[in-house]
XYZ file of N, CA and C in Angstrom:
498
model
N 89.731 74.884 105.481
C 89.487 75.815 106.561
C 90.764 76.613 106.858
N 91.923 75.947 106.732
C 93.196 76.631 106.963
C 93.422 77.748 105.954
N 93.107 77.465 104.691
C 93.290 78.471 103.635
C 92.397 79.677 103.898
N 91.169 79.412 104.316
C 90.241 80.511 104.613
C 90.757 81.332 105.795
N 91.243 80.663 106.822
C 91.782 81.384 107.980
C 92.986 82.225 107.560
N 93.822 81.702 106.673
C 94.969 82.463 106.171
C 94.528 83.730 105.456
N 93.472 83.625 104.662
C 92.940 84.787 103.955
C 92.424 85.817 104.947
N 91.593 85.356 105.890
C 90.971 86.272 106.852
C 92.006 86.888 107.781
N 92.952 86.079 108.232
C 93.999 86.571 109.125
C 94.864 87.622 108.432
N 95.053 87.475 107.123
C 95.886 88.412 106.366
C 95.187 89.713 106.009
N 93.905 89.820 106.308
C 93.167 91.037 105.971
C 93.300 92.084 107.067
N 93.237 93.337 106.660
C 93.268 94.443 107.610
C 92.018 94.323 108.489
N 92.183 94.362 109.808
C 91.035 94.152 110.701
C 90.102 95.370 110.773
N 89.425 95.637 109.677
C 88.511 96.770 109.600
C 87.287 96.516 110.478
N 86.801 97.559 111.108
C 85.595 97.429 111.926
C 84.353 97.882 111.157
N 84.521 98.239 109.860
C 83.369 98.613 109.043
C 82.430 97.427 108.922
N 81.158 97.651 109.190
C 80.157 96.590 109.075
C 79.373 96.781 107.796
N 79.293 95.723 107.017
C 78.488 95.751 105.810
C 77.018 95.629 106.163
N 76.166 95.531 105.148
C 74.727 95.417 105.399
C 74.365 94.180 106.226
N 75.248 93.180 106.220
C 74.997 91.961 106.999
C 75.381 92.122 108.468
N 75.972 93.276 108.820
C 76.363 93.530 110.202
C 77.692 92.915 110.596
N 78.399 92.323 109.625
C 79.680 91.689 109.920
C 80.848 92.544 109.423
N 81.882 92.580 110.207
C 83.121 93.253 109.804
C 84.231 92.215 109.723
N 85.312 92.571 109.072
C 86.473 91.668 109.018
C 86.949 91.389 110.443
N 86.957 92.420 111.256
C 87.408 92.268 112.646
C 86.536 91.259 113.405
N 85.223 91.330 113.197
C 84.303 90.394 113.857
C 84.567 88.966 113.384
N 84.730 88.802 112.085
C 84.982 87.459 111.545
C 86.307 86.912 112.066
N 87.317 87.768 112.156
C 88.606 87.333 112.704
C 88.457 86.910 114.165
N 87.725 87.705 114.926
C 87.569 87.438 116.358
C 86.799 86.154 116.629
N 85.732 85.936 115.861
C 84.855 84.800 116.131
C 84.971 83.685 115.089
N 86.106 83.609 114.412
C 86.292 82.625 113.347
C 86.100 81.195 113.847
N 86.601 80.888 115.030
C 86.471 79.522 115.552
C 85.014 79.104 115.669
N 84.135 80.056 115.980
C 82.715 79.744 116.168
C 81.918 79.630 114.886
N 82.198 80.509 113.905
C 81.394 80.442 112.684
C 82.210 80.474 111.395
N 83.459 80.091 111.495
C 84.298 80.005 110.299
C 83.766 79.009 109.291
N 83.174 77.908 109.783
C 82.623 76.895 108.870
C 81.459 77.456 108.055
N 80.723 78.411 108.611
C 79.617 79.038 107.874
C 80.184 79.934 106.776
N 81.222 80.695 107.101
C 81.877 81.552 106.109
C 82.435 80.679 104.986
N 83.055 79.562 105.346
C 83.601 78.643 104.350
C 82.495 78.114 103.433
N 81.352 77.731 104.013
C 80.228 77.233 103.209
C 79.713 78.315 102.256
N 79.643 79.560 102.718
C 79.165 80.656 101.868
C 80.113 80.915 100.704
N 81.406 80.962 101.002
C 82.410 81.198 99.954
C 82.380 80.049 98.953
N 82.367 78.811 99.442
C 82.352 77.651 98.546
C 81.085 77.608 97.696
N 79.940 77.940 98.274
C 78.682 77.942 97.509
C 78.757 78.961 96.374
N 79.321 80.123 96.648
C 79.461 81.143 95.612
C 80.390 80.662 94.498
N 81.513 80.060 94.877
C 82.471 79.578 93.886
C 81.917 78.399 93.082
N 81.219 77.487 93.747
C 80.684 76.308 93.060
C 79.557 76.658 92.096
N 78.730 77.631 92.464
C 77.600 77.997 91.601
C 77.986 79.064 90.584
N 79.103 79.715 90.822
C 79.531 80.779 89.915
C 78.669 82.024 90.033
N 78.029 82.184 91.167
C 77.179 83.360 91.378
C 77.599 84.103 92.637
N 77.303 85.373 92.615
C 77.558 86.221 93.775
C 76.209 86.783 94.203
N 75.797 86.524 95.445
C 74.508 87.042 95.894
C 74.423 88.565 95.733
N 73.247 89.054 95.403
C 73.041 90.489 95.169
C 73.475 91.323 96.372
N 73.225 90.820 97.573
C 73.570 91.596 98.775
C 75.084 91.781 98.921
N 75.872 90.885 98.306
C 77.330 91.004 98.372
C 77.839 92.093 97.453
N 76.993 92.534 96.529
C 77.394 93.528 95.534
C 77.083 94.951 95.958
N 76.411 95.113 97.067
C 76.052 96.451 97.544
C 77.192 97.027 98.372
N 77.616 98.215 97.992
C 78.714 98.876 98.690
C 78.211 100.153 99.344
N 78.842 100.510 100.428
C 78.590 101.795 101.067
C 79.666 102.741 100.564
N 79.240 103.843 99.961
C 80.180 104.829 99.430
C 80.472 105.836 100.534
N 81.746 105.983 100.839
C 82.175 106.879 101.910
C 83.184 107.882 101.371
N 82.947 109.183 101.601
C 83.948 110.162 101.166
C 85.102 110.212 102.163
N 86.315 110.197 101.651
C 87.482 110.364 102.521
C 88.293 111.548 102.003
N 89.002 112.245 102.894
C 89.755 113.428 102.464
C 90.888 113.085 101.507
N 91.098 113.979 100.535
C 92.262 113.873 99.659
C 93.425 114.463 100.431
N 94.499 113.758 100.530
C 95.661 114.279 101.245
C 95.414 114.343 102.740
N 96.069 115.305 103.383
C 96.013 115.393 104.836
C 95.016 116.428 105.342
N 94.509 117.253 104.439
C 93.575 118.290 104.863
C 92.175 117.728 105.048
N 91.549 118.073 106.156
C 90.174 117.674 106.391
C 89.323 118.911 106.172
N 88.397 118.800 105.229
C 87.581 119.938 104.856
C 86.156 119.467 104.610
N 85.216 120.367 104.769
C 83.820 120.024 104.498
C 83.491 120.196 103.017
N 84.445 120.710 102.239
C 84.254 120.899 100.806
C 84.278 119.541 100.103
N 83.170 119.150 99.434
C 83.119 117.844 98.765
C 84.218 117.643 97.713
N 84.701 118.725 97.110
C 85.742 118.570 96.092
C 87.089 118.197 96.712
N 87.221 118.284 98.021
C 88.476 117.902 98.678
C 88.404 116.474 99.219
N 87.402 115.711 98.771
C 87.286 114.307 99.175
C 87.228 113.417 97.936
N 87.457 112.140 98.169
C 87.306 111.156 97.102
C 86.475 110.006 97.667
N 85.670 109.372 96.824
C 84.817 108.294 97.333
C 85.554 106.955 97.391
N 85.242 106.170 98.401
C 85.704 104.786 98.433
C 84.471 103.906 98.632
N 84.517 102.724 98.072
C 83.409 101.777 98.189
C 83.754 100.751 99.261
N 82.914 100.658 100.251
C 83.115 99.695 101.326
C 82.197 98.502 101.064
N 82.803 97.384 100.675
C 82.051 96.173 100.373
C 81.900 95.320 101.633
N 80.886 94.445 101.660
C 80.754 93.533 102.805
C 81.997 92.664 102.957
N 82.304 92.287 104.180
C 83.496 91.488 104.480
C 83.485 90.176 103.699
N 82.333 89.525 103.580
C 82.257 88.242 102.866
C 82.641 88.411 101.400
N 82.328 89.564 100.816
C 82.689 89.835 99.428
C 84.203 89.920 99.296
N 84.826 90.654 100.209
C 86.281 90.798 100.160
C 86.987 89.457 100.382
N 86.442 88.646 101.270
C 87.028 87.327 101.541
C 86.927 86.450 100.291
N 85.766 86.469 99.643
C 85.567 85.660 98.436
C 86.465 86.141 97.305
N 86.561 87.468 97.126
C 87.451 88.019 96.096
C 88.882 87.549 96.314
N 89.327 87.579 97.539
C 90.700 87.180 97.859
C 90.904 85.685 97.587
N 89.905 84.868 97.912
C 89.998 83.431 97.655
C 90.114 83.171 96.152
N 89.304 83.866 95.357
C 89.358 83.713 93.901
C 90.720 84.160 93.380
N 91.193 85.307 93.846
C 92.478 85.833 93.387
C 93.608 84.858 93.693
N 93.619 84.305 94.896
C 94.680 83.366 95.269
C 94.620 82.089 94.438
N 93.412 81.564 94.228
C 93.273 80.333 93.445
C 93.656 80.563 91.991
N 93.248 81.690 91.440
C 93.569 82.005 90.047
C 95.077 82.197 89.863
N 95.698 82.937 90.769
C 97.144 83.161 90.691
C 97.901 81.835 90.805
N 97.470 80.979 91.726
C 98.135 79.676 91.900
C 97.978 78.826 90.638
N 96.793 78.815 90.058
C 96.545 78.036 88.843
C 97.433 78.530 87.699
N 97.477 79.843 87.524
C 98.260 80.405 86.426
C 99.753 80.144 86.613
N 100.231 80.222 87.837
C 101.646 79.930 88.110
C 101.944 78.449 87.885
N 101.072 77.582 88.401
C 101.289 76.142 88.303
C 101.317 75.674 86.852
N 100.494 76.288 86.005
C 100.410 75.872 84.602
C 101.237 76.771 83.671
N 102.073 77.608 84.266
C 102.986 78.470 83.505
C 102.253 79.280 82.434
N 101.156 79.911 82.833
C 100.340 80.682 81.899
C 100.716 82.158 81.854
N 101.620 82.568 82.720
C 102.055 83.965 82.722
C 103.420 84.079 82.056
N 103.595 85.147 81.332
C 104.879 85.414 80.683
C 105.947 85.641 81.746
N 107.159 85.268 81.413
C 108.276 85.509 82.330
C 108.492 87.013 82.559
N 108.025 87.818 81.623
C 108.194 89.270 81.762
C 107.067 89.906 82.559
N 106.086 89.117 83.004
C 104.990 89.635 83.831
C 105.479 89.719 85.273
N 105.623 90.918 85.784
C 106.131 91.083 87.146
C 105.064 91.566 88.120
N 104.013 92.215 87.623
C 102.983 92.732 88.512
C 102.061 91.635 89.015
N 101.639 91.760 90.255
C 100.658 90.863 90.874
C 101.117 89.407 90.920
N 102.412 89.211 91.083
C 102.958 87.863 91.190
C 103.835 87.778 92.422
N 103.815 86.597 93.043
C 104.697 86.345 94.177
C 106.141 86.438 93.727
N 106.975 87.032 94.536
C 108.414 87.155 94.289
C 108.741 87.949 93.029
N 107.814 88.780 92.568
C 108.042 89.657 91.426
C 107.601 91.065 91.822
N 108.323 92.059 91.296
C 107.989 93.441 91.633
C 108.608 94.367 90.598
N 108.439 95.656 90.811
C 109.121 96.641 89.953
C 110.625 96.428 90.034
N 111.088 96.096 91.218
C 112.527 95.890 91.406
C 113.031 94.715 90.575
N 112.287 93.613 90.563
C 112.737 92.467 89.764
C 112.662 92.786 88.272
N 111.661 93.583 87.858
C 111.564 93.989 86.448
C 112.775 94.837 86.064
N 113.184 95.745 86.943
C 114.361 96.576 86.669
C 115.633 95.737 86.605
N 115.725 94.709 87.449
C 116.885 93.818 87.398
C 116.964 93.109 86.044
N 115.821 92.667 85.532
C 115.786 91.982 84.231
C 116.255 92.927 83.132
N 115.717 94.154 83.124
C 116.095 95.125 82.091
C 117.581 95.465 82.195
N 118.056 95.703 83.402
C 119.467 96.025 83.605
C 120.352 94.872 83.123
N 119.953 93.655 83.459
C 120.715 92.488 83.023
C 120.727 92.384 81.497
N 119.581 92.620 80.864
C 119.513 92.588 79.393
C 120.458 93.613 78.772
N 120.470 94.806 79.321
C 121.320 95.877 78.785
C 122.794 95.532 78.975
N 123.148 95.069 80.159
C 124.548 94.713 80.423
C 125.010 93.563 79.538
N 124.129 92.589 79.332
C 124.465 91.468 78.463
C 124.689 91.952 77.029
N 123.824 92.855 76.568
C 123.965 93.403 75.214
C 125.253 94.217 75.100
N 125.593 94.961 76.154
C 126.829 95.750 76.142
C 128.048 94.830 76.102
N 128.008 93.750 76.894
C 129.125 92.809 76.931
C 129.361 92.155 75.573
N 128.293 91.902 74.851
C 128.447 91.244 73.549
C 128.675 92.256 72.433
N 128.717 93.546 72.800
C 128.983 94.583 71.810
C 127.760 94.955 70.987
N 126.610 94.489 71.371
C 125.383 94.808 70.635
C 124.367 95.432 71.577
N 124.245 96.729 71.513
C 123.179 97.358 72.299
C 121.909 97.163 71.489
N 121.105 96.242 71.920
C 119.911 95.866 71.165
C 118.856 96.967 71.259
N 118.204 97.196 70.144
C 117.150 98.207 70.083
C 116.029 97.876 71.049
N 115.674 96.600 71.150
C 114.559 96.247 72.031
C 114.894 96.512 73.498
N 116.191 96.369 73.868
C 116.582 96.664 75.243
C 116.432 98.151 75.513
N 116.799 98.976 74.537
C 116.632 100.419 74.699
C 115.152 100.781 74.774
N 114.324 100.095 73.982
C 112.878 100.347 74.034
C 112.321 99.981 75.401
N 112.748 98.843 75.929
C 112.257 98.424 77.252
C 112.647 99.447 78.307
N 113.873 99.950 78.229
C 114.332 100.941 79.179
C 113.526 102.221 79.042
N 113.264 102.658 77.801
C 112.507 103.894 77.609
C 111.085 103.754 78.122
N 110.491 102.585 77.956
C 109.134 102.363 78.479
C 109.149 102.436 79.999
N 110.139 101.807 80.624
C 110.239 101.858 82.082
C 110.481 103.279 82.573
N 111.356 104.010 81.900
C 111.633 105.386 82.302
C 110.404 106.264 82.122
N 109.664 106.060 81.037
C 108.445 106.820 80.808
C 107.432 106.525 81.905
N 107.275 105.244 82.252
C 106.342 104.865 83.315
C 106.771 105.481 84.644
N 108.070 105.430 84.933
C 108.568 106.007 86.186
C 108.354 107.506 86.226
N 108.582 108.200 85.107
C 108.391 109.655 85.103
C 106.919 110.001 85.203
N 106.042 109.175 84.632
C 104.607 109.415 84.751
C 104.176 109.276 86.193
N 104.670 108.225 86.859
C 104.327 108.013 88.262
C 104.853 109.172 89.095
N 106.100 109.581 88.848
C 106.698 110.683 89.600
C 105.943 111.978 89.352
N 105.635 112.263 88.094
C 104.896 113.472 87.764
C 103.531 113.461 88.406
N 102.844 112.308 88.322
C 101.530 112.212 88.932
C 101.626 112.428 90.439
N 102.674 111.835 91.055
C 102.873 112.013 92.495
C 103.085 113.470 92.862
N 103.843 114.210 92.008
C 104.087 115.615 92.280
C 102.811 116.428 92.106
N 102.010 116.068 91.111
C 100.794 116.817 90.860
C 99.757 116.617 91.950
N 99.746 115.449 92.571
C 98.734 115.191 93.580
C 99.216 115.500 95.001
N 100.485 115.860 95.134
C 101.011 116.158 96.476
C 100.501 117.492 96.975
């Protein structure tokens, strides 16, 4: 129950109500009263390996691209609003899977995305350290230069994309 409360408490308190009439905000507010029901639903889905059809229905909502609000459909992008129980279950699966993979050392040491205490910054530290180590030993390794070029290419793509969409 504590783990479930941690998941729900960590979610953005959206007031969007799914087809079941529940929002994350409602579940957060009334967790003490019906948290055990939410726990039973999440556990039943995980134990049976099935997701009820109603959990798969999303409400598609257009939101404005950028800061301009316009009635022109081409100036909006769609977002899918899933029921709160779906988001809670997804988060529970993600946390359990990440914990399992970390505990059993199934992720490469070079995997920095979607991991606790890992980020773009830690990836850059690793690359910088590799390059400095190669420089200190007098061998600028080709693979270190390749890693740097891949990172620089990714950074320029992100920057270019950011400029194009601004």
